[in-house]
Amino acid sequence: MLFDIRYALRLLLKSPGFTFVTVLIMSCGLALTLYMFSVINTIMFAPLPYPDGENMVLVNPTVNSVSLSDSGLNFMDYSEIKTRTTQLEDVGYFYAERADISDGSKAVSYMAIRNTPQMFSYAGVQPFQGRVLNQEDIQTGAQPVAVISYAMWQNYFARDAQVIGRDIRINGVPTRIVGIMPENFAFPFFHDLWLPSQLEPSRYLVRKGAPEVSVYARLKPGVTFEDANRDLNRVMQAVALEHPESNKGLSAQVLTFQENFMGEETRPIFIVMLFAVSFVLLLACCNVGNLLLARTTERSKEIAIRVALGSPAGRLVLQMMLESLFICCLSGILAVLLAAWGLEVTNQILPGFVPNKTPFWWQLSLDNVLVFNALALVIITALLTSALPAWKIMHGNFNDVLRDGTRGAQSRGAGRVSRILVIFEVGLSCSILCISALFAVLVYQATRADYGVDTHNYLTAQIHLNPNDYPDDSRRILFYRRLNDSVAAITGVDSAALTTSAVGQFTLPRQVDVDSSSNNTNERWSYPIVNDVQVMPGSLSAMGITPTAGREFSHADTQDSQQVVVVSQSFAEQFWPAERDVIGKRLRFRDTDDQRWYTVVGVVPSVIHGRPFSAFRHRATVYRSLEQQPSSSLMLVLRAQQPDTVGPALINGVRQVDSNLSVNQIQTLDERLARNTAGLHFIANLFMLFGLVAMILAATGIYAVMCNLINQRTQEIGLRMAMGATESNLLRMLMIQGGKQLLTGLVIGLPLAFFVAPKLTRILGDANTPFVLLFWMVALMITLVVALAVWLPSRQATNMSPADAIRYE
């Protein structure tokens, strides 16, 4: 064994060029595979890092089998599921709310989670200091308490050792800190503050008016996702029979926390990425296997002599496997280092890919699982790459080699295997390059999506009104007017808008009914859904959304006057397609307590609210006046020639109106919109990396294989030239033979790309992306690369004199 190891190492050291190329090829394939496996597994598939994390799920509503992963369940439906389910346990709820925190010296705003005490035992995590919430904390009249995160203790409280028992003001209410959670605990997603739930079940006896909550649960032992969904469907169908007016068509499903955060539509993208990186690894294995096969063919005479001297075939196969194992082990070490470096870099750039904060489980690292996967991949690739040389040794006709006295002559079977590998490489690289190019086009379209208005030169910021400081609508409306006047007077600001949702920002969906509708049912989920946005008078024009018909809101539109709305052009076309003038038409919102009719007073161009590639990008929008429908969560949108410089003045302008208010997420509108497609950019860049590596692997592999094949046919080429074949005839013959392999490879690779492309365009585009022409352009590029890889060694061989070619060894 030691002799075989030394022999294999000596062979590799004698051919440093061959060793360098094979190690480089395999390192690229392994590094990409390890990196992508870690990224995709961590973001989408790995269990949460808590006890029994693989069974922790969220329960989301579905309407007519369409998932509403961004919505919560009605509190009454949560109570029914908790009581009737047989497949879930530890069922609880939480809901988020904005929390303005002040300790008397500084004010900040956090997204807090209100929950029942059972949520901490559900996660199975003990506090770092103090205690978690208990049952007494949620009782009526209990002292307000809070549990904070380790990060909040570090950043806001500067690691104050006396913070437990300290009182701070949360939304103006004196609240006592009772606990600090351990480092990296941010359950359920990225949160830093936990407060007791304020929902009293006795107050909610009917569904109308009951709040929405996010429901968590745990699958019982042995229960699958399919079992849980069937059980939830059974429960919700029974509830729908009892309450058809609110629940007909409404059901529920379980999703992992990862699917809920990323969106179900991203799962196919990650699966495609896994297939793509697997193709890259297969491509690397094909290359190295083909090179080792060619190396074995070159050593045919040596192997034949050793066989003739009595060397067992198993010993020869073992030596070849050791050579392959050394190549793969060295590649594995380099791949682990490259993957670890890539994961470290990715951790630094990941926060730029999400609108708020990254979830707590997005911690990419070189863990034991990754090292074990690397070891497994090394063994698998070593077996794959040594399979062809081993087959050559076991099935080679070495008697003919000794009798003919030639070196490197390739048998018909070995030549066929090499051609098949070339075909396979062409097919794999074609499919990867096609999908990479399609991703690049879709990202280009998304980043340059027309949101409906000009988005340049705007600064945005979020504020949240404390309900204790602004308990009624009159105080809120007075604040709106003062704030609008204050920020509009800032030097350099051309216009100011106050809204609940800027362009490209997600909005709460509402169900509407129009006065000409024939839908008279009381079923809640039978009405279409639209975006519901509130704006101050004059804010639509300030954001560039100028009415094309009618007018926008004025200060005369008060709560005591006629209720009015402005609708988007897409709304008018959807609900009144035959009407040229929709001013004066009426609509109402069916999923709210307010069942008043609103009169349309204006029509504005359609704009996108949300991501430009989301399923709701074409959803119509209804605008209401903030002076008729006040809101506590607001977005300031300022137009300025240099928006980057207005931030400090904006903060001062808000504090002049209310010194206790915090201003959050100050950024230009272009920066905010860029975050909508940042994750897509990341995925597209990875695919482009896949495509580049695939193209390099395919080009070098095909060139190396063709060069080796043609070198082995040099004597044949010399003989043909001696018998009168011209250089052009020989070039044409070799190019045609290479062209057949190219064509077969394209026939394999293009259908794979055409199968995946429609699904991607439906998820990320408008299903009208002309990918057919794009794929043919990719095929043309591959054709040129393969033609060059065949022509270069062919040209070199045909330039030899017949005498030199016949004597070539």
mmCIF file of C-alpha atoms in Angstrom, residues 254-522:
data_model
loop_
_atom_site.group_PDB
_atom_site.id
_atom_site.type_symbol
_atom_site.label_atom_id
_atom_site.label_comp_id
_atom_site.label_asym_id
_atom_site.label_seq_id
_atom_site.Cartn_x
_atom_site.Cartn_y
_atom_site.Cartn_z
ATOM 1 C CA VAL A 254 -48.175 24.959 7.920
ATOM 2 C CA LEU A 255 -44.963 26.519 6.649
ATOM 3 C CA THR A 256 -41.473 26.516 8.046
ATOM 4 C CA PHE A 257 -40.233 29.811 9.445
ATOM 5 C CA GLN A 258 -37.824 29.979 6.509
ATOM 6 C CA GLU A 259 -40.582 29.597 3.904
ATOM 7 C CA ASN A 260 -42.687 32.187 5.666
ATOM 8 C CA PHE A 261 -39.864 34.724 5.717
ATOM 9 C CA MET A 262 -38.536 34.109 2.205
ATOM 10 C CA GLY A 263 -41.888 33.500 0.529
ATOM 11 C CA GLU A 264 -43.029 30.216 -0.953
ATOM 12 C CA GLU A 265 -42.284 31.453 -4.473
ATOM 13 C CA THR A 266 -38.538 31.409 -3.720
ATOM 14 C CA ARG A 267 -38.419 27.669 -3.026
ATOM 15 C CA PRO A 268 -38.315 26.709 -6.751
ATOM 16 C CA ILE A 269 -35.471 29.191 -7.259
ATOM 17 C CA PHE A 270 -33.380 27.544 -4.550
ATOM 18 C CA ILE A 271 -34.132 24.096 -5.957
ATOM 19 C CA VAL A 272 -32.988 25.266 -9.399
ATOM 20 C CA MET A 273 -29.820 26.632 -7.788
ATOM 21 C CA LEU A 274 -29.132 23.275 -6.152
ATOM 22 C CA PHE A 275 -29.518 21.532 -9.501
ATOM 23 C CA ALA A 276 -27.275 24.125 -11.153
ATOM 24 C CA VAL A 277 -24.461 23.696 -8.648
ATOM 25 C CA SER A 278 -24.843 19.911 -8.918
ATOM 26 C CA PHE A 279 -24.396 20.275 -12.667
ATOM 27 C CA VAL A 280 -21.207 22.263 -12.084
ATOM 28 C CA LEU A 281 -19.847 19.508 -9.834
ATOM 29 C CA LEU A 282 -20.805 16.858 -12.391
ATOM 30 C CA LEU A 283 -19.081 18.919 -15.050
ATOM 31 C CA ALA A 284 -15.923 19.034 -12.950
ATOM 32 C CA CYS A 285 -16.122 15.263 -12.379
ATOM 33 C CA CYS A 286 -16.558 14.681 -16.120
ATOM 34 C CA ASN A 287 -13.531 16.829 -16.862
ATOM 35 C CA VAL A 288 -11.269 15.177 -14.323
ATOM 36 C CA GLY A 289 -12.569 11.713 -15.213
ATOM 37 C CA ASN A 290 -11.985 12.335 -18.882
ATOM 38 C CA LEU A 291 -8.488 13.663 -18.233
ATOM 39 C CA LEU A 292 -7.660 10.621 -16.094
ATOM 40 C CA LEU A 293 -9.080 8.364 -18.802
ATOM 41 C CA ALA A 294 -6.886 10.075 -21.376
ATOM 42 C CA ARG A 295 -3.918 9.706 -19.016
ATOM 43 C CA THR A 296 -4.681 6.005 -18.658
ATOM 44 C CA THR A 297 -4.883 5.681 -22.431
ATOM 45 C CA GLU A 298 -1.493 7.358 -22.783
ATOM 46 C CA ARG A 299 -0.084 4.853 -20.290
ATOM 47 C CA SER A 300 -1.642 1.882 -22.073
ATOM 48 C CA LYS A 301 1.722 0.418 -23.092
ATOM 49 C CA GLU A 302 3.098 0.713 -19.557
ATOM 50 C CA ILE A 303 -0.045 -0.872 -18.109
ATOM 51 C CA ALA A 304 0.077 -3.619 -20.743
ATOM 52 C CA ILE A 305 3.666 -4.504 -19.805
ATOM 53 C CA ARG A 306 2.755 -4.605 -16.122
ATOM 54 C CA VAL A 307 -0.234 -6.842 -16.855
ATOM 55 C CA ALA A 308 1.999 -9.113 -18.933
ATOM 56 C CA LEU A 309 4.418 -9.327 -16.008
ATOM 57 C CA GLY A 310 1.613 -10.556 -13.771
ATOM 58 C CA SER A 311 0.366 -7.401 -12.046
ATOM 59 C CA PRO A 312 -3.235 -7.967 -10.825
ATOM 60 C CA ALA A 313 -5.834 -5.713 -12.404
ATOM 61 C CA GLY A 314 -7.134 -4.832 -8.928
ATOM 62 C CA ARG A 315 -3.708 -3.482 -7.964
ATOM 63 C CA LEU A 316 -3.659 -1.271 -11.066
ATOM 64 C CA VAL A 317 -7.177 -0.045 -10.355
ATOM 65 C CA LEU A 318 -6.181 0.746 -6.753
ATOM 66 C CA GLN A 319 -3.214 2.791 -7.938
ATOM 67 C CA MET A 320 -5.466 4.743 -10.298
ATOM 68 C CA MET A 321 -8.018 5.309 -7.504
ATOM 69 C CA LEU A 322 -5.261 6.529 -5.200
ATOM 70 C CA GLU A 323 -4.191 9.033 -7.839
ATOM 71 C CA SER A 324 -7.779 10.227 -8.144
ATOM 72 C CA LEU A 325 -8.165 10.288 -4.350
ATOM 73 C CA PHE A 326 -5.081 12.476 -3.933
ATOM 74 C CA ILE A 327 -6.384 14.908 -6.529
ATOM 75 C CA CYS A 328 -9.801 15.044 -4.865
ATOM 76 C CA CYS A 329 -8.382 15.334 -1.327
ATOM 77 C CA LEU A 330 -6.152 18.242 -2.266
ATOM 78 C CA SER A 331 -9.091 19.786 -4.114
ATOM 79 C CA GLY A 332 -11.292 19.220 -1.073
ATOM 80 C CA ILE A 333 -8.880 21.080 1.211
ATOM 81 C CA LEU A 334 -8.726 24.023 -1.182
ATOM 82 C CA ALA A 335 -12.511 23.896 -1.655
ATOM 83 C CA VAL A 336 -13.182 24.041 2.100
ATOM 84 C CA LEU A 337 -10.890 27.069 2.434
ATOM 85 C CA LEU A 338 -12.519 28.804 -0.540
ATOM 86 C CA ALA A 339 -16.030 27.989 0.702
ATOM 87 C CA ALA A 340 -15.235 29.253 4.220
ATOM 88 C CA TRP A 341 -13.885 32.499 2.783
ATOM 89 C CA GLY A 342 -16.963 32.875 0.590
ATOM 90 C CA LEU A 343 -19.299 32.294 3.537
ATOM 91 C CA GLU A 344 -17.460 34.901 5.611
ATOM 92 C CA VAL A 345 -17.788 37.467 2.837
ATOM 93 C CA THR A 346 -21.453 36.584 2.340
ATOM 94 C CA ASN A 347 -22.213 37.136 6.044
ATOM 95 C CA GLN A 348 -20.988 40.699 5.644
ATOM 96 C CA ILE A 349 -23.132 41.478 2.600
ATOM 97 C CA LEU A 350 -26.306 39.560 3.511
ATOM 98 C CA PRO A 351 -27.877 42.436 5.532
ATOM 99 C CA GLY A 352 -28.152 44.417 2.306
ATOM 100 C CA PHE A 353 -30.489 41.834 0.791
ATOM 101 C CA VAL A 354 -33.502 42.249 3.084
ATOM 102 C CA PRO A 355 -35.708 45.307 3.714
ATOM 103 C CA ASN A 356 -35.363 45.241 7.522
ATOM 104 C CA LYS A 357 -32.951 42.950 9.352
ATOM 105 C CA THR A 358 -31.674 39.486 8.607
ATOM 106 C CA PRO A 359 -33.358 36.634 10.512
ATOM 107 C CA PHE A 360 -31.401 35.094 13.339
ATOM 108 C CA TRP A 361 -30.742 31.804 11.520
ATOM 109 C CA TRP A 362 -28.836 33.545 8.686
ATOM 110 C CA GLN A 363 -25.440 32.759 10.200
ATOM 111 C CA LEU A 364 -23.305 31.120 7.512
ATOM 112 C CA SER A 365 -20.268 29.298 8.825
ATOM 113 C CA LEU A 366 -17.896 26.417 8.231
ATOM 114 C CA ASP A 367 -19.560 24.004 10.643
ATOM 115 C CA ASN A 368 -19.182 20.298 11.243
ATOM 116 C CA VAL A 369 -21.956 19.513 8.788
ATOM 117 C CA LEU A 370 -20.135 21.355 6.013
ATOM 118 C CA VAL A 371 -16.847 19.575 6.772
ATOM 119 C CA PHE A 372 -18.638 16.218 6.780
ATOM 120 C CA ASN A 373 -20.299 17.098 3.477
ATOM 121 C CA ALA A 374 -16.893 18.030 2.071
ATOM 122 C CA LEU A 375 -15.493 14.664 3.112
ATOM 123 C CA ALA A 376 -18.442 12.840 1.572
ATOM 124 C CA LEU A 377 -18.118 14.830 -1.650
ATOM 125 C CA VAL A 378 -14.391 14.072 -1.839
ATOM 126 C CA ILE A 379 -15.066 10.336 -1.580
ATOM 127 C CA ILE A 380 -17.905 10.491 -4.120
ATOM 128 C CA THR A 381 -15.916 12.551 -6.612
ATOM 129 C CA ALA A 382 -12.896 10.270 -6.183
ATOM 130 C CA LEU A 383 -15.069 7.274 -7.035
ATOM 131 C CA LEU A 384 -16.682 9.052 -9.974
ATOM 132 C CA THR A 385 -13.456 10.340 -11.471
ATOM 133 C CA SER A 386 -11.650 7.005 -11.057
ATOM 134 C CA ALA A 387 -14.526 4.953 -12.470
ATOM 135 C CA LEU A 388 -13.604 5.532 -16.124
ATOM 136 C CA PRO A 389 -9.865 4.790 -15.746
ATOM 137 C CA ALA A 390 -10.770 1.703 -13.711
ATOM 138 C CA TRP A 391 -13.138 0.602 -16.466
ATOM 139 C CA LYS A 392 -10.369 1.162 -19.001
ATOM 140 C CA ILE A 393 -7.955 -0.993 -17.000
ATOM 141 C CA MET A 394 -10.477 -3.774 -16.425
ATOM 142 C CA HIS A 395 -11.674 -3.906 -20.044
ATOM 143 C CA GLY A 396 -8.588 -2.782 -21.998
ATOM 144 C CA ASN A 397 -7.203 -5.123 -24.677
ATOM 145 C CA PHE A 398 -3.555 -4.816 -23.688
ATOM 146 C CA ASN A 399 -2.478 -7.758 -25.862
ATOM 147 C CA ASP A 400 -3.248 -5.639 -28.908
ATOM 148 C CA VAL A 401 -1.232 -2.800 -27.423
ATOM 149 C CA LEU A 402 1.816 -5.018 -26.986
ATOM 150 C CA ARG A 403 1.383 -6.597 -30.403
ATOM 151 C CA ASP A 404 0.940 -3.296 -32.248
ATOM 152 C CA GLY A 405 3.738 -1.588 -30.367
ATOM 153 C CA THR A 406 1.844 1.724 -30.215
ATOM 154 C CA ARG A 407 1.390 4.049 -27.284
ATOM 155 C CA GLY A 408 -1.830 5.828 -26.560
ATOM 156 C CA ALA A 409 -3.988 4.224 -29.234
ATOM 157 C CA GLN A 410 -7.560 4.489 -28.048
ATOM 158 C CA SER A 411 -9.979 1.615 -28.474
ATOM 159 C CA ARG A 412 -13.395 2.046 -30.017
ATOM 160 C CA GLY A 413 -15.043 1.672 -26.585
ATOM 161 C CA ALA A 414 -12.774 4.197 -24.864
ATOM 162 C CA GLY A 415 -13.216 6.619 -27.735
ATOM 163 C CA ARG A 416 -16.977 6.287 -27.447
ATOM 164 C CA VAL A 417 -16.828 7.008 -23.694
ATOM 165 C CA SER A 418 -14.741 10.135 -24.323
ATOM 166 C CA ARG A 419 -17.210 11.354 -26.912
ATOM 167 C CA ILE A 420 -20.119 10.717 -24.530
ATOM 168 C CA LEU A 421 -18.359 12.722 -21.816
ATOM 169 C CA VAL A 422 -17.813 15.606 -24.222
ATOM 170 C CA ILE A 423 -21.494 15.492 -25.139
ATOM 171 C CA PHE A 424 -22.417 15.450 -21.459
ATOM 172 C CA GLU A 425 -20.176 18.448 -20.740
ATOM 173 C CA VAL A 426 -21.716 20.420 -23.596
ATOM 174 C CA GLY A 427 -25.227 19.610 -22.358
ATOM 175 C CA LEU A 428 -24.509 20.552 -18.740
ATOM 176 C CA SER A 429 -22.725 23.779 -19.609
ATOM 177 C CA CYS A 430 -25.493 24.714 -22.050
ATOM 178 C CA SER A 431 -28.264 24.309 -19.461
ATOM 179 C CA ILE A 432 -26.325 26.201 -16.764
ATOM 180 C CA LEU A 433 -25.396 29.041 -19.100
ATOM 181 C CA CYS A 434 -28.963 29.372 -20.397
ATOM 182 C CA ILE A 435 -30.435 29.641 -16.890
ATOM 183 C CA SER A 436 -27.649 32.030 -15.825
ATOM 184 C CA ALA A 437 -28.299 34.278 -18.801
ATOM 185 C CA LEU A 438 -32.044 34.186 -18.142
ATOM 186 C CA PHE A 439 -31.495 35.170 -14.498
ATOM 187 C CA ALA A 440 -29.309 38.060 -15.614
ATOM 188 C CA VAL A 441 -32.025 39.288 -17.976
ATOM 189 C CA LEU A 442 -34.757 38.952 -15.330
ATOM 190 C CA VAL A 443 -32.658 40.845 -12.790
ATOM 191 C CA TYR A 444 -31.960 43.549 -15.353
ATOM 192 C CA GLN A 445 -35.697 43.872 -15.985
ATOM 193 C CA ALA A 446 -36.490 43.925 -12.243
ATOM 194 C CA THR A 447 -33.899 46.582 -11.417
ATOM 195 C CA ARG A 448 -35.170 48.743 -14.243
ATOM 196 C CA ALA A 449 -38.838 48.075 -13.632
ATOM 197 C CA ASP A 450 -41.167 50.963 -14.315
ATOM 198 C CA TYR A 451 -42.830 51.660 -10.981
ATOM 199 C CA GLY A 452 -45.207 54.065 -12.706
ATOM 200 C CA VAL A 453 -43.508 57.295 -11.621
ATOM 201 C CA ASP A 454 -40.036 58.793 -11.492
ATOM 202 C CA THR A 455 -38.295 57.463 -8.362
ATOM 203 C CA HIS A 456 -35.157 59.619 -8.434
ATOM 204 C CA ASN A 457 -34.353 62.496 -6.042
ATOM 205 C CA TYR A 458 -36.605 61.347 -3.187
ATOM 206 C CA LEU A 459 -35.702 60.841 0.473
ATOM 207 C CA THR A 460 -37.867 58.564 2.605
ATOM 208 C CA ALA A 461 -38.203 57.978 6.344
ATOM 209 C CA GLN A 462 -40.586 56.138 8.648
ATOM 210 C CA ILE A 463 -42.233 57.414 11.817
ATOM 211 C CA HIS A 464 -44.684 55.794 14.184
ATOM 212 C CA LEU A 465 -47.151 57.668 16.389
ATOM 213 C CA ASN A 466 -47.452 56.597 19.999
ATOM 214 C CA PRO A 467 -51.122 55.726 20.646
ATOM 215 C CA ASN A 468 -50.841 57.134 24.156
ATOM 216 C CA ASP A 469 -49.614 60.510 22.892
ATOM 217 C CA TYR A 470 -52.064 60.546 19.971
ATOM 218 C CA PRO A 471 -55.126 58.723 21.282
ATOM 219 C CA ASP A 472 -57.720 60.236 18.921
ATOM 220 C CA ASP A 473 -58.021 61.164 15.256
ATOM 221 C CA SER A 474 -58.134 64.913 15.816
ATOM 222 C CA ARG A 475 -54.682 64.968 17.445
ATOM 223 C CA ARG A 476 -53.248 62.794 14.695
ATOM 224 C CA ILE A 477 -54.639 64.999 11.931
ATOM 225 C CA LEU A 478 -53.273 68.114 13.627
ATOM 226 C CA PHE A 479 -49.872 66.390 13.842
ATOM 227 C CA TYR A 480 -50.027 65.480 10.129
ATOM 228 C CA ARG A 481 -50.572 69.093 9.128
ATOM 229 C CA ARG A 482 -47.855 70.480 11.385
ATOM 230 C CA LEU A 483 -45.367 67.820 10.258
ATOM 231 C CA ASN A 484 -46.165 68.363 6.583
ATOM 232 C CA ASP A 485 -45.601 72.106 6.930
ATOM 233 C CA SER A 486 -42.412 71.610 8.957
ATOM 234 C CA VAL A 487 -40.628 69.284 6.531
ATOM 235 C CA ALA A 488 -41.861 71.186 3.455
ATOM 236 C CA ALA A 489 -40.078 74.279 4.802
ATOM 237 C CA ILE A 490 -36.682 72.521 4.908
ATOM 238 C CA THR A 491 -34.116 74.235 2.715
ATOM 239 C CA GLY A 492 -33.551 72.285 -0.489
ATOM 240 C CA VAL A 493 -36.844 70.355 -0.285
ATOM 241 C CA ASP A 494 -39.013 70.902 -3.361
ATOM 242 C CA SER A 495 -42.070 69.029 -2.078
ATOM 243 C CA ALA A 496 -43.094 66.855 0.854
ATOM 244 C CA ALA A 497 -45.517 63.960 1.041
ATOM 245 C CA LEU A 498 -46.988 62.030 3.955
ATOM 246 C CA THR A 499 -48.304 58.557 3.215
ATOM 247 C CA THR A 500 -48.676 55.086 4.642
ATOM 248 C CA SER A 501 -46.827 53.526 1.703
ATOM 249 C CA ALA A 502 -44.283 54.915 -0.734
ATOM 250 C CA VAL A 503 -43.854 53.600 -4.248
ATOM 251 C CA GLY A 504 -42.447 50.077 -4.183
ATOM 252 C CA GLN A 505 -43.377 49.547 -0.533
ATOM 253 C CA PHE A 506 -45.638 46.729 0.626
ATOM 254 C CA THR A 507 -49.211 47.716 1.539
ATOM 255 C CA LEU A 508 -51.962 46.014 3.464
ATOM 256 C CA PRO A 509 -54.446 44.313 1.119
ATOM 257 C CA ARG A 510 -58.156 45.150 1.308
ATOM 258 C CA GLN A 511 -61.232 43.615 -0.264
ATOM 259 C CA VAL A 512 -63.480 45.982 -2.171
ATOM 260 C CA ASP A 513 -66.925 46.042 -3.670
ATOM 261 C CA VAL A 514 -68.152 48.573 -6.235
ATOM 262 C CA ASP A 515 -71.663 49.936 -6.627
ATOM 263 C CA SER A 516 -72.101 48.296 -10.042
ATOM 264 C CA SER A 517 -71.059 44.849 -8.794
ATOM 265 C CA SER A 518 -73.495 41.978 -9.004
ATOM 266 C CA ASN A 519 -71.767 40.237 -6.110
ATOM 267 C CA ASN A 520 -74.261 40.410 -3.256
ATOM 268 C CA THR A 521 -72.878 37.571 -1.162
ATOM 269 C CA ASN A 522 -71.796 38.075 2.415
#
